[in-house]
Structure formats: C-alpha cells, structure tokens
Amino acid sequence: MTIFHYASRVRALLCIACTVAAIPASAAPPQAAGSHTYNFSPVNQWNLQVSASYWNPIIRYVSARSGVHLNLKLGRTSADTTSYVLAREVDFAFTNHLFSPDRQKMGWTVFGRRNAPPVQGQLVVPADSPIRDIRDLAGSAVAFPGPEALVAYKTTYAQLLRKHIPVTPVFTGNHDAAFTQLLAGKVKAVGANSQLVANWSAREGNAFRVLWSSAPFNELALMASPRVPADEVRAVARAFLTMHLDPEGRQILAASSELVHAPEPISFVAASDADYASYRAFYADAPANLR
C-alpha cells in the first residue's frame, strides 16, 4: 500500500506560499503589447514558502536581464509541479523528471544546472535510531518526497525492491515534510536527496544516519520546452549562466543559498543532455514500475 500524506506544516504554509509563488517574477520594464510570459517550474525541493522565497528573486533577475518575462509556477507538491510540465503548461523548468525514455520524446532541452556537487539517493534514519541496516526497514513506513522524485524516491525504492525489502511508501510532497514525518516518529526512514539531507541538517540541526547511498547523479537541470523560440532560450540561459558575474546577481545567489543553508553560494553553469547519462542508465536498469 502507498500512502499519500501532506504534513500539517505544509498545509499551514500553503495559502501564504501560493500567494508568494503567484507574484509576477519579473523586475523588467513593462513589456510591449503581445509579448509572451513563460512559466518556470522548479521541482519542489523544500516546502512551498522556502521554494518560492528561493526562486522568486532569481526569476525576477533573469527576467530583467534577459528581457524574457518569466513567471514562477509551483504546485502543492513536486508531483503537481511536474504535472504542469507534462500538461504543457510550463515553458522552462528546473527538474530531473524528464529523462525517462517516454518523456525525452517531449523534446525538452538542457541548457544549465547549478554548480553543485553530484547528488545521491539516500535512505536515512535519525542518528539515534536503532535501525542500522536497510533490512531492518522491512514492514515499516518509509517517507519519500513524491513518486516523481528520481534521486530521492526511485533510486532508493528500487534498492528496496531489489533486496526484497517490503515497505509502505508515504509520499509527503517535498523533502521538508518527509523529514518532519521522520522526526515525529510517523515513519521509520526517509528516501532523500543527499544534498537536501545536508541542507536540512544545517537548517534544523538534526543529525541522520545513512543506511544506503546510490551512485552519483548530476544535480537537477535547467531545461527549456521546444515551444520557446531559440533566441529567447539563449537569452534566458545567458542570464542564468552569467548571474554570478554581476554584483546584483551574486547578492541574490548568496541570499538564496543562505536561505537553504547551502555550504557555499551556488551559481548556474552550462550543461547539456550528455551530463544526464546517469539518469538514462538508471531507467535502462530500473524495475518496470519505476520507469
């Protein structure tokens, strides 16, 4: 059985966060009549309030520098946000949910990523938990941010399936809610992205024990829909990739990194589809129900 549960902390923030996320994300001058607004959807890595606070200043900056009007579009959960992409309601994304064979046919293009170390899928428990081996999770509830999360859910759940360890997946909507469920004792472990395990520990002061780690994967990709004209993709890419070279851009990146307790200010670097070969390799070997 799979349980879908959204933590009370997320529900309490929903109204505020949705309001923040709906604020137009451009500081650019008024556009000419007939100009287009493009939706940008980043996967929900944190709760809605933190996600909106992290991305809105970045999107305003990119809009102003590129002359391409971007609007932040966030769903309640990472799966909801990805559903907007699949429904073609989004034109730019920060995601790793588009590398399965079927979704690659949609024609999205990778143009960048954050300049951060590769991440791993991890199964973690509180540092003081008596559980020391993934076999001890048999019959337990394990929290995951969502069914779309390749690193946090698909790699970790695939390992449990391969080892024939039955667990009850609890989908919480984002990593923050998953860690909250774990620390409240409602689940025994969390399937998570290693970067976000470290970020949460720095933000909240909780220590975790890692039971298992996957192979490394490059961080999420900045991607553009084939609907967006090439010159506008280039303008948006240039604004992201040169942001750290501009004093205002550096200040925004530093504040965003501090918000999520990243170990150092994060910038954006160029990337291509070739940087995501490890994702395609995972799908080639994944259990059928996770492809």
CSV table of C-alpha atoms in Angstrom, one decimal:
chain,number,residue,atom,x,y,z
A,1,MET,CA,0.0,0.0,0.0
A,2,THR,CA,1.2,3.5,-0.8
A,3,ILE,CA,0.1,6.4,1.5
A,4,PHE,CA,-0.2,10.0,0.3
A,5,HIS,CA,0.1,12.3,3.2
A,6,TYR,CA,0.8,16.1,3.3
A,7,ALA,CA,2.3,17.3,6.6
A,8,SER,CA,0.4,19.9,8.6
A,9,ARG,CA,3.4,22.2,8.4
A,10,VAL,CA,3.0,22.3,4.6
A,11,ARG,CA,-0.8,22.8,4.8
A,12,ALA,CA,-0.3,25.7,7.3
A,13,LEU,CA,2.0,27.4,4.9
A,14,LEU,CA,0.0,26.7,1.7
A,15,CYS,CA,-2.0,29.9,1.5
A,16,ILE,CA,1.0,32.2,2.2
A,17,ALA,CA,3.3,30.3,-0.1
A,18,CYS,CA,0.9,30.1,-3.0
A,19,THR,CA,0.5,33.9,-2.7
A,20,VAL,CA,4.2,34.4,-2.8
A,21,ALA,CA,4.6,31.9,-5.7
A,22,ALA,CA,1.9,33.8,-7.7
A,23,ILE,CA,3.8,37.1,-7.5
A,24,PRO,CA,5.0,38.0,-11.0
A,25,ALA,CA,8.7,37.1,-11.1
A,26,SER,CA,10.0,39.9,-13.3
A,27,ALA,CA,11.5,43.2,-12.4
A,28,ALA,CA,11.8,44.1,-16.1
A,29,PRO,CA,10.2,47.2,-17.6
A,30,PRO,CA,6.6,46.8,-18.9
A,31,GLN,CA,6.5,44.6,-21.9
A,32,ALA,CA,5.3,45.6,-25.4
A,33,ALA,CA,1.8,44.6,-26.3
A,34,GLY,CA,1.6,41.0,-27.5
A,35,SER,CA,4.8,39.9,-25.7
A,36,HIS,CA,4.7,36.5,-24.1
A,37,THR,CA,5.0,35.3,-20.5
A,38,TYR,CA,6.7,32.0,-19.9
A,39,ASN,CA,6.0,29.8,-16.9
A,40,PHE,CA,9.1,28.5,-15.0
A,41,SER,CA,8.5,25.5,-12.7
A,42,PRO,CA,11.3,24.2,-10.4
A,43,VAL,CA,10.7,20.8,-8.7
A,44,ASN,CA,9.6,21.4,-5.1
A,45,GLN,CA,12.7,20.6,-3.1
A,46,TRP,CA,11.6,22.4,0.0
A,47,ASN,CA,8.2,23.5,1.4
A,48,LEU,CA,6.3,26.0,-0.6
A,49,GLN,CA,7.3,29.1,1.3
A,50,VAL,CA,11.0,28.3,1.1
A,51,SER,CA,10.7,27.2,-2.6
A,52,ALA,CA,9.0,30.4,-3.5
A,53,SER,CA,11.4,32.5,-1.5
A,54,TYR,CA,14.4,30.8,-3.1
A,55,TRP,CA,13.3,31.1,-6.7
A,56,ASN,CA,11.3,34.3,-7.0
A,57,PRO,CA,14.3,36.7,-6.6
A,58,ILE,CA,16.3,34.6,-9.1
A,59,ILE,CA,13.4,34.6,-11.7
A,60,ARG,CA,12.9,38.3,-11.3
A,61,TYR,CA,16.6,38.9,-12.0
A,62,VAL,CA,16.7,36.5,-15.0
A,63,SER,CA,13.5,38.2,-16.4
A,64,ALA,CA,15.1,41.6,-16.1
A,65,ARG,CA,18.4,40.7,-17.6
A,66,SER,CA,17.1,38.5,-20.4
A,67,GLY,CA,14.1,40.6,-21.4
A,68,VAL,CA,12.1,37.4,-21.4
A,69,HIS,CA,9.2,37.5,-18.9
A,70,LEU,CA,9.2,34.5,-16.6
A,71,ASN,CA,6.5,33.6,-14.0
A,72,LEU,CA,7.1,31.2,-11.2
A,73,LYS,CA,4.6,28.4,-11.3
A,74,LEU,CA,4.7,26.0,-8.3
A,75,GLY,CA,2.3,23.1,-7.5
A,76,ARG,CA,1.5,22.0,-4.0
A,77,THR,CA,3.9,19.0,-4.4
A,78,SER,CA,6.7,18.1,-6.6
A,79,ALA,CA,4.4,15.7,-8.5
A,80,ASP,CA,1.9,18.5,-9.0
A,81,THR,CA,4.6,20.8,-10.4
A,82,THR,CA,5.8,18.1,-12.8
A,83,SER,CA,2.1,17.6,-13.9
A,84,TYR,CA,2.2,21.2,-15.2
A,85,VAL,CA,5.2,20.3,-17.3
A,86,LEU,CA,3.6,17.2,-18.7
A,87,ALA,CA,0.4,19.1,-19.4
A,88,ARG,CA,2.5,21.7,-21.4
A,89,GLU,CA,1.5,24.5,-19.1
A,90,VAL,CA,5.2,25.3,-18.5
A,91,ASP,CA,8.0,26.6,-20.7
A,92,PHE,CA,11.1,26.4,-18.5
A,93,ALA,CA,11.8,24.0,-15.7
A,94,PHE,CA,14.4,23.0,-13.1
A,95,THR,CA,13.9,19.3,-12.9
A,96,ASN,CA,15.3,15.8,-13.3
A,97,HIS,CA,11.8,14.3,-14.1
A,98,LEU,CA,12.1,14.4,-17.9
A,99,PHE,CA,14.8,11.9,-18.6
A,100,SER,CA,12.7,8.7,-18.9
A,101,PRO,CA,12.5,7.3,-22.4
A,102,ASP,CA,8.9,8.4,-22.9
A,103,ARG,CA,9.4,12.0,-21.6
A,104,GLN,CA,12.6,12.5,-23.6
A,105,LYS,CA,10.3,12.4,-26.6
A,106,MET,CA,8.8,15.7,-25.5
A,107,GLY,CA,11.9,17.4,-26.8
A,108,TRP,CA,12.9,19.5,-23.8
A,109,THR,CA,16.5,20.9,-24.0
A,110,VAL,CA,19.0,21.0,-21.1
A,111,PHE,CA,20.9,24.3,-21.0
A,112,GLY,CA,22.2,24.6,-17.5
A,113,ARG,CA,22.4,23.4,-13.9
A,114,ARG,CA,23.5,24.6,-10.5
A,115,ASN,CA,27.3,24.5,-9.9
A,116,ALA,CA,26.9,21.9,-7.1
A,117,PRO,CA,28.4,18.5,-6.5
A,118,PRO,CA,26.6,15.4,-7.8
A,119,VAL,CA,23.9,14.1,-5.5
A,120,GLN,CA,22.9,10.6,-4.3
A,121,GLY,CA,19.7,9.0,-3.4
A,122,GLN,CA,19.9,8.0,0.3
A,123,LEU,CA,17.9,6.1,2.8
A,124,VAL,CA,18.3,7.8,6.2
A,125,VAL,CA,17.2,7.5,9.7
A,126,PRO,CA,17.7,9.7,12.8
A,127,ALA,CA,21.2,9.4,14.2
A,128,ASP,CA,19.8,7.9,17.4
A,129,SER,CA,17.6,5.3,15.6
A,130,PRO,CA,18.3,1.7,16.5
A,131,ILE,CA,17.9,0.9,12.7
A,132,ARG,CA,21.4,0.2,11.2
A,133,ASP,CA,20.6,-1.8,8.1
A,134,ILE,CA,18.0,-1.3,5.3
A,135,ARG,CA,16.8,-4.9,6.0
A,136,ASP,CA,15.6,-3.6,9.4
A,137,LEU,CA,13.1,-1.5,7.4
A,138,ALA,CA,11.0,-4.5,6.3
A,139,GLY,CA,7.4,-3.9,7.1
A,140,SER,CA,7.9,-0.2,8.0
A,141,ALA,CA,6.6,3.0,6.6
A,142,VAL,CA,9.2,5.0,4.7
A,143,ALA,CA,8.7,8.6,3.6
A,144,PHE,CA,9.6,9.9,0.2
A,145,PRO,CA,9.0,13.4,-1.2
A,146,GLY,CA,6.9,12.1,-4.1
A,147,PRO,CA,6.5,9.5,-6.8
A,148,GLU,CA,8.3,11.6,-9.4
A,149,ALA,CA,11.5,12.1,-7.4
A,150,LEU,CA,14.1,10.1,-9.3
A,151,VAL,CA,17.0,10.5,-6.9
A,152,ALA,CA,15.1,10.6,-3.6
A,153,TYR,CA,12.4,8.0,-4.4
A,154,LYS,CA,13.1,5.9,-7.5
A,155,THR,CA,16.7,5.1,-6.8
A,156,THR,CA,16.1,4.3,-3.1
A,157,TYR,CA,12.8,2.4,-3.6
A,158,ALA,CA,14.5,0.4,-6.4
A,159,GLN,CA,17.1,-0.7,-4.0
A,160,LEU,CA,14.5,-1.9,-1.5
A,161,LEU,CA,12.7,-3.8,-4.3
A,162,ARG,CA,16.0,-5.4,-5.5
A,163,LYS,CA,16.7,-6.5,-1.9
A,164,HIS,CA,13.1,-7.8,-1.5
A,165,ILE,CA,12.5,-5.5,1.5
A,166,PRO,CA,8.8,-4.6,1.7
A,167,VAL,CA,8.0,-1.1,3.0
A,168,THR,CA,4.9,1.2,2.8
A,169,PRO,CA,5.8,4.3,0.8
A,170,VAL,CA,4.5,7.5,2.3
A,171,PHE,CA,4.5,10.4,-0.2
A,172,THR,CA,4.8,13.7,1.7
A,173,GLY,CA,5.0,16.2,-1.2
A,174,ASN,CA,8.6,17.5,-0.5
A,175,HIS,CA,11.7,16.8,1.5
A,176,ASP,CA,10.9,19.1,4.4
A,177,ALA,CA,7.6,17.3,5.0
A,178,ALA,CA,9.3,13.9,4.7
A,179,PHE,CA,11.9,14.9,7.4
A,180,THR,CA,9.2,16.3,9.6
A,181,GLN,CA,7.3,12.9,9.4
A,182,LEU,CA,10.5,11.1,10.3
A,183,LEU,CA,11.4,13.2,13.3
A,184,ALA,CA,7.8,12.9,14.5
A,185,GLY,CA,8.1,9.2,14.6
A,186,LYS,CA,5.4,8.6,11.9
A,187,VAL,CA,7.8,6.8,9.6
A,188,LYS,CA,11.0,4.8,10.2
A,189,ALA,CA,13.2,6.2,7.4
A,190,VAL,CA,13.3,8.7,4.6
A,191,GLY,CA,14.3,8.3,0.9
A,192,ALA,CA,16.1,11.6,0.2
A,193,ASN,CA,18.4,13.5,-2.0
A,194,SER,CA,21.9,13.7,-0.2
A,195,GLN,CA,22.1,17.5,-0.9
A,196,LEU,CA,18.8,18.1,0.9
A,197,VAL,CA,19.7,15.8,3.8
A,198,ALA,CA,22.8,18.1,4.4
A,199,ASN,CA,20.7,21.3,3.9
A,200,TRP,CA,18.1,20.1,6.4
A,201,SER,CA,20.7,19.2,9.0
A,202,ALA,CA,22.3,22.6,8.6
A,203,ARG,CA,18.9,24.4,8.8
A,204,GLU,CA,17.3,22.4,11.6
A,205,GLY,CA,20.3,20.9,13.5
A,206,ASN,CA,19.1,17.3,13.1
A,207,ALA,CA,21.7,14.5,12.5
A,208,PHE,CA,21.0,11.5,10.4
A,209,ARG,CA,22.5,8.1,9.8
A,210,VAL,CA,22.8,7.0,6.2
A,211,LEU,CA,21.7,3.4,5.6
A,212,TRP,CA,22.3,3.3,1.9
A,213,SER,CA,23.5,5.6,-0.9
A,214,SER,CA,23.0,5.4,-4.7
A,215,ALA,CA,25.5,6.1,-7.4
A,216,PRO,CA,26.0,9.8,-8.0
A,217,PHE,CA,23.8,11.9,-10.3
A,218,ASN,CA,24.3,15.4,-11.6
A,219,GLU,CA,22.1,18.0,-10.0
A,220,LEU,CA,18.7,19.0,-11.5
A,221,ALA,CA,18.7,20.5,-14.9
A,222,LEU,CA,17.6,23.9,-16.2
A,223,MET,CA,15.5,22.9,-19.2
A,224,ALA,CA,13.5,24.7,-22.0
A,225,SER,CA,10.4,23.5,-23.9
A,226,PRO,CA,10.7,23.1,-27.7
A,227,ARG,CA,7.9,25.7,-27.9
A,228,VAL,CA,10.2,28.5,-26.8
A,229,PRO,CA,12.0,30.3,-29.7
A,230,ALA,CA,15.7,29.6,-29.7
A,231,ASP,CA,16.7,33.2,-29.3
A,232,GLU,CA,14.6,33.5,-26.1
A,233,VAL,CA,16.1,30.3,-24.7
A,234,ARG,CA,19.6,31.7,-25.4
A,235,ALA,CA,18.7,35.0,-23.6
A,236,VAL,CA,17.4,33.2,-20.6
A,237,ALA,CA,20.3,30.8,-20.5
A,238,ARG,CA,22.8,33.7,-20.7
A,239,ALA,CA,21.1,35.5,-17.8
A,240,PHE,CA,21.2,32.3,-15.6
A,241,LEU,CA,24.8,31.4,-16.5
A,242,THR,CA,26.3,34.9,-16.0
A,243,MET,CA,24.3,35.8,-12.9
A,244,HIS,CA,27.3,35.1,-10.6
A,245,LEU,CA,29.4,37.6,-12.6
A,246,ASP,CA,27.1,40.5,-11.8
A,247,PRO,CA,27.2,42.2,-8.3
A,248,GLU,CA,23.4,42.2,-8.0
A,249,GLY,CA,23.2,38.6,-9.3
A,250,ARG,CA,25.9,37.4,-6.8
A,251,GLN,CA,23.9,39.0,-4.0
A,252,ILE,CA,20.7,37.2,-4.9
A,253,LEU,CA,22.5,33.9,-5.3
A,254,ALA,CA,24.2,34.4,-1.9
A,255,ALA,CA,20.9,35.2,-0.2
A,256,SER,CA,19.2,32.2,-1.8
A,257,SER,CA,22.0,29.9,-0.8
A,258,GLU,CA,21.9,31.2,2.7
A,259,LEU,CA,18.1,30.6,2.9
A,260,VAL,CA,18.5,26.9,2.3
A,261,HIS,CA,21.9,26.6,4.2
A,262,ALA,CA,23.9,25.6,1.1
A,263,PRO,CA,27.5,25.2,2.1
A,264,GLU,CA,28.6,27.9,-0.3
A,265,PRO,CA,26.8,30.3,-2.8
A,266,ILE,CA,25.5,28.4,-5.7
A,267,SER,CA,25.8,29.7,-9.3
A,268,PHE,CA,24.5,28.3,-12.6
A,269,VAL,CA,26.7,26.7,-15.2
A,270,ALA,CA,26.2,25.4,-18.7
A,271,ALA,CA,25.1,21.8,-19.1
A,272,SER,CA,23.8,19.5,-21.9
A,273,ASP,CA,21.9,16.3,-22.2
A,274,ALA,CA,25.2,14.4,-22.1
A,275,ASP,CA,25.5,15.4,-18.4
A,276,TYR,CA,22.4,13.3,-17.6
A,277,ALA,CA,23.6,10.0,-19.0
A,278,SER,CA,23.4,8.5,-15.5
A,279,TYR,CA,19.7,9.2,-15.4
A,280,ARG,CA,19.2,7.3,-18.7
A,281,ALA,CA,21.3,4.5,-17.3
A,282,PHE,CA,19.1,4.2,-14.2
A,283,TYR,CA,15.9,3.9,-16.3
A,284,ALA,CA,17.5,1.3,-18.5
A,285,ASP,CA,18.0,-1.0,-15.5
A,286,ALA,CA,15.2,0.2,-13.2
A,287,PRO,CA,12.3,-2.1,-12.0
A,288,ALA,CA,9.4,-1.8,-14.5
A,289,ASN,CA,7.1,0.1,-12.2
A,290,LEU,CA,9.7,2.9,-11.7
A,291,ARG,CA,10.4,3.6,-15.3
